[in-house]
Tab-separated table of C-alpha atoms in Angstrom:
chain	number	residue	atom	x	y	z
A	218	MET	CA	8.606	0.663	4.458
A	219	LYS	CA	10.700	0.277	1.384
A	220	LEU	CA	12.571	-2.961	0.785
A	221	LYS	CA	15.873	-1.115	0.337
A	222	LYS	CA	15.613	0.447	3.799
A	223	LEU	CA	14.666	-2.916	5.332
A	224	ILE	CA	17.712	-4.578	3.759
A	225	GLU	CA	19.957	-1.850	5.131
A	226	GLU	CA	18.449	-2.030	8.623
A	227	LEU	CA	18.733	-5.819	8.780
A	228	GLU	CA	22.287	-5.607	7.381
A	229	LEU	CA	21.512	-8.387	4.935
A	230	PHE	CA	24.706	-7.861	2.945
A	231	GLU	CA	28.135	-7.557	4.508
A	232	ARG	CA	29.879	-5.988	1.532
A	233	GLU	CA	28.902	-2.870	-0.385
A	234	ARG	CA	30.438	-3.649	-3.771
A	235	VAL	CA	27.062	-3.621	-5.503
A	236	PRO	CA	24.382	-1.066	-4.565
A	237	ASN	CA	21.240	-2.460	-2.935
A	238	ASP	CA	19.135	-0.993	-5.759
A	239	ILE	CA	20.896	-3.314	-8.212
A	240	ARG	CA	20.490	-6.278	-5.847
A	241	ILE	CA	16.767	-5.640	-5.453
A	242	LEU	CA	16.378	-5.281	-9.209
A	243	GLY	CA	18.357	-8.496	-9.607
A	244	VAL	CA	16.110	-10.458	-7.260
A	245	ALA	CA	12.988	-9.079	-8.951
A	246	THR	CA	14.405	-9.981	-12.364
A	247	TYR	CA	15.319	-13.472	-11.170
A	248	VAL	CA	11.746	-14.003	-9.928
A	249	GLN	CA	10.531	-13.187	-13.448
A	250	THR	CA	13.169	-15.102	-15.417
A	251	SER	CA	14.100	-17.987	-13.057
A	252	SER	CA	17.635	-17.766	-14.407
A	253	THR	CA	20.664	-16.365	-12.609
A	254	ARG	CA	22.575	-16.153	-15.903
A	255	ARG	CA	19.827	-14.188	-17.674
A	256	THR	CA	19.466	-11.942	-14.637
A	257	ALA	CA	23.214	-11.249	-14.563
A	258	LYS	CA	23.169	-10.482	-18.285
A	259	ILE	CA	20.291	-8.010	-17.851
A	260	LEU	CA	21.917	-6.330	-14.842
A	261	SER	CA	25.217	-6.042	-16.695
A	262	GLU	CA	23.566	-3.338	-18.794
A	263	PHE	CA	23.782	-1.192	-15.630
A	264	ARG	CA	26.716	-2.718	-13.768
A	265	PRO	CA	28.797	-5.846	-14.326
A	266	VAL	CA	27.628	-8.695	-12.065
A	267	SER	CA	28.158	-12.435	-12.182
A	268	HIS	CA	25.485	-15.096	-12.095
A	269	THR	CA	27.136	-16.381	-8.912
A	270	ALA	CA	26.554	-13.012	-7.246
A	271	VAL	CA	22.881	-13.137	-8.258
A	272	TRP	CA	22.626	-16.657	-6.817
A	273	LYS	CA	24.092	-15.443	-3.500
A	274	TRP	CA	21.612	-12.531	-3.368
A	275	ILE	CA	18.727	-14.946	-3.914
A	276	LYS	CA	19.933	-17.093	-1.010
A	277	LYS	CA	20.137	-14.005	1.236
A	278	PHE	CA	16.636	-12.854	0.275
A	279	LYS	CA	15.209	-16.300	0.999
A	280	LYS	CA	16.363	-15.862	4.604
A	281	LEU	CA	14.106	-12.817	5.013
A	282	PRO	CA	10.780	-13.612	6.645
A	283	ILE	CA	8.851	-12.214	3.688
A	284	SER	CA	6.124	-14.362	2.236
A	285	THR	CA	5.853	-14.566	-1.532
A	286	GLU	CA	2.251	-15.821	-1.478
A	287	LYS	CA	-0.354	-13.610	-3.124
A	288	ASN	CA	-2.652	-11.513	-0.906
A	289	THR	CA	-0.886	-12.454	2.326
A	290	THR	CA	-0.506	-10.103	5.250
A	291	ARG	CA	1.962	-12.264	7.114
A	292	ASN	CA	5.291	-10.710	6.270
A	293	ILE	CA	7.832	-8.420	7.873
A	294	LEU	CA	6.801	-5.371	5.838
A	295	THR	CA	3.147	-5.396	6.875
A	296	ALA	CA	3.998	-6.433	10.436
A	297	ARG	CA	6.452	-3.567	10.775
A	298	SER	CA	3.910	-1.107	9.410
A	299	PHE	CA	1.295	-2.429	11.857
A	300	VAL	CA	3.662	-2.174	14.849
A	301	LYS	CA	4.570	1.412	13.916
A	302	GLU	CA	0.861	2.257	13.766
A	303	VAL	CA	0.298	0.678	17.189
A	304	LEU	CA	3.141	2.776	18.623
A	305	ASN	CA	1.232	5.937	17.684
A	306	TYR	CA	-1.319	5.037	20.367
A	307	CYS	CA	1.197	4.232	23.126
A	308	GLU	CA	2.564	6.694	25.647
A	309	ASN	CA	5.689	4.636	26.298
A	310	GLU	CA	7.349	1.812	24.412
A	311	PRO	CA	5.241	-1.289	25.074
A	312	LYS	CA	6.456	-4.827	25.556
A	313	PHE	CA	4.982	-7.062	22.852
A	314	LEU	CA	3.859	-10.624	23.582
A	315	ILE	CA	4.201	-12.824	20.525
A	316	ASP	CA	3.654	-16.455	19.615
A	317	LYS	CA	5.291	-18.304	16.703
A	318	ALA	CA	5.307	-15.520	14.137
A	319	PRO	CA	8.811	-15.069	12.679
A	320	TRP	CA	7.722	-12.113	10.526
A	321	LEU	CA	6.398	-10.287	13.606
A	322	ARG	CA	9.476	-11.128	15.664
A	323	LYS	CA	11.799	-9.747	12.958
A	324	ALA	CA	9.670	-6.616	12.595
A	325	ILE	CA	9.774	-5.930	16.332
A	326	GLU	CA	13.504	-6.658	16.518
A	327	SER	CA	14.223	-4.347	13.574
A	328	LEU	CA	12.444	-1.525	15.423
A	329	GLY	CA	14.498	-2.191	18.566
A	330	LEU	CA	11.426	-2.925	20.671
A	331	GLU	CA	11.068	-5.285	23.598
A	332	PHE	CA	9.126	-8.526	23.170
A	333	GLU	CA	8.491	-11.801	24.945
A	334	HIS	CA	7.621	-15.156	23.425
A	335	GLN	CA	4.511	-16.800	24.881
A	336	THR	CA	2.565	-19.777	23.645
A	337	PHE	CA	-1.114	-18.878	23.491
A	338	ARG	CA	-2.509	-22.193	22.271
A	339	LYS	CA	-3.626	-24.544	25.038
A	340	GLU	CA	-2.112	-27.990	25.014
A	341	LYS	CA	-4.467	-30.856	24.206
A	342	SER	CA	-5.021	-33.154	27.135
A	343	GLY	CA	-5.558	-36.825	26.841
């Protein structure tokens, strides 16, 4: 699933003054430059944006349950792809049982599927 579609489905941004393509490019640029001012200056070649707007986008993106670690499979994008693949083998919509996995919970919620939280780890006695 593309990040743009995920952002739209999760309704990450309330206002539509700046297209999501520009926001995504802005976040990617910020990751490379670590500067909201430099990012805003680069984006202004395409559309005028302020460094404050870039800062707000970064805060919104940090709320997404997407890991930025290298080689990880624990994020909403891979979880959503996995759940969609599982659905291909189901006759009806299944009810998912999940533990503490925020990326999986968000993926299931974004697909409008039913889930239940259960703790699978046994408590230590003693």
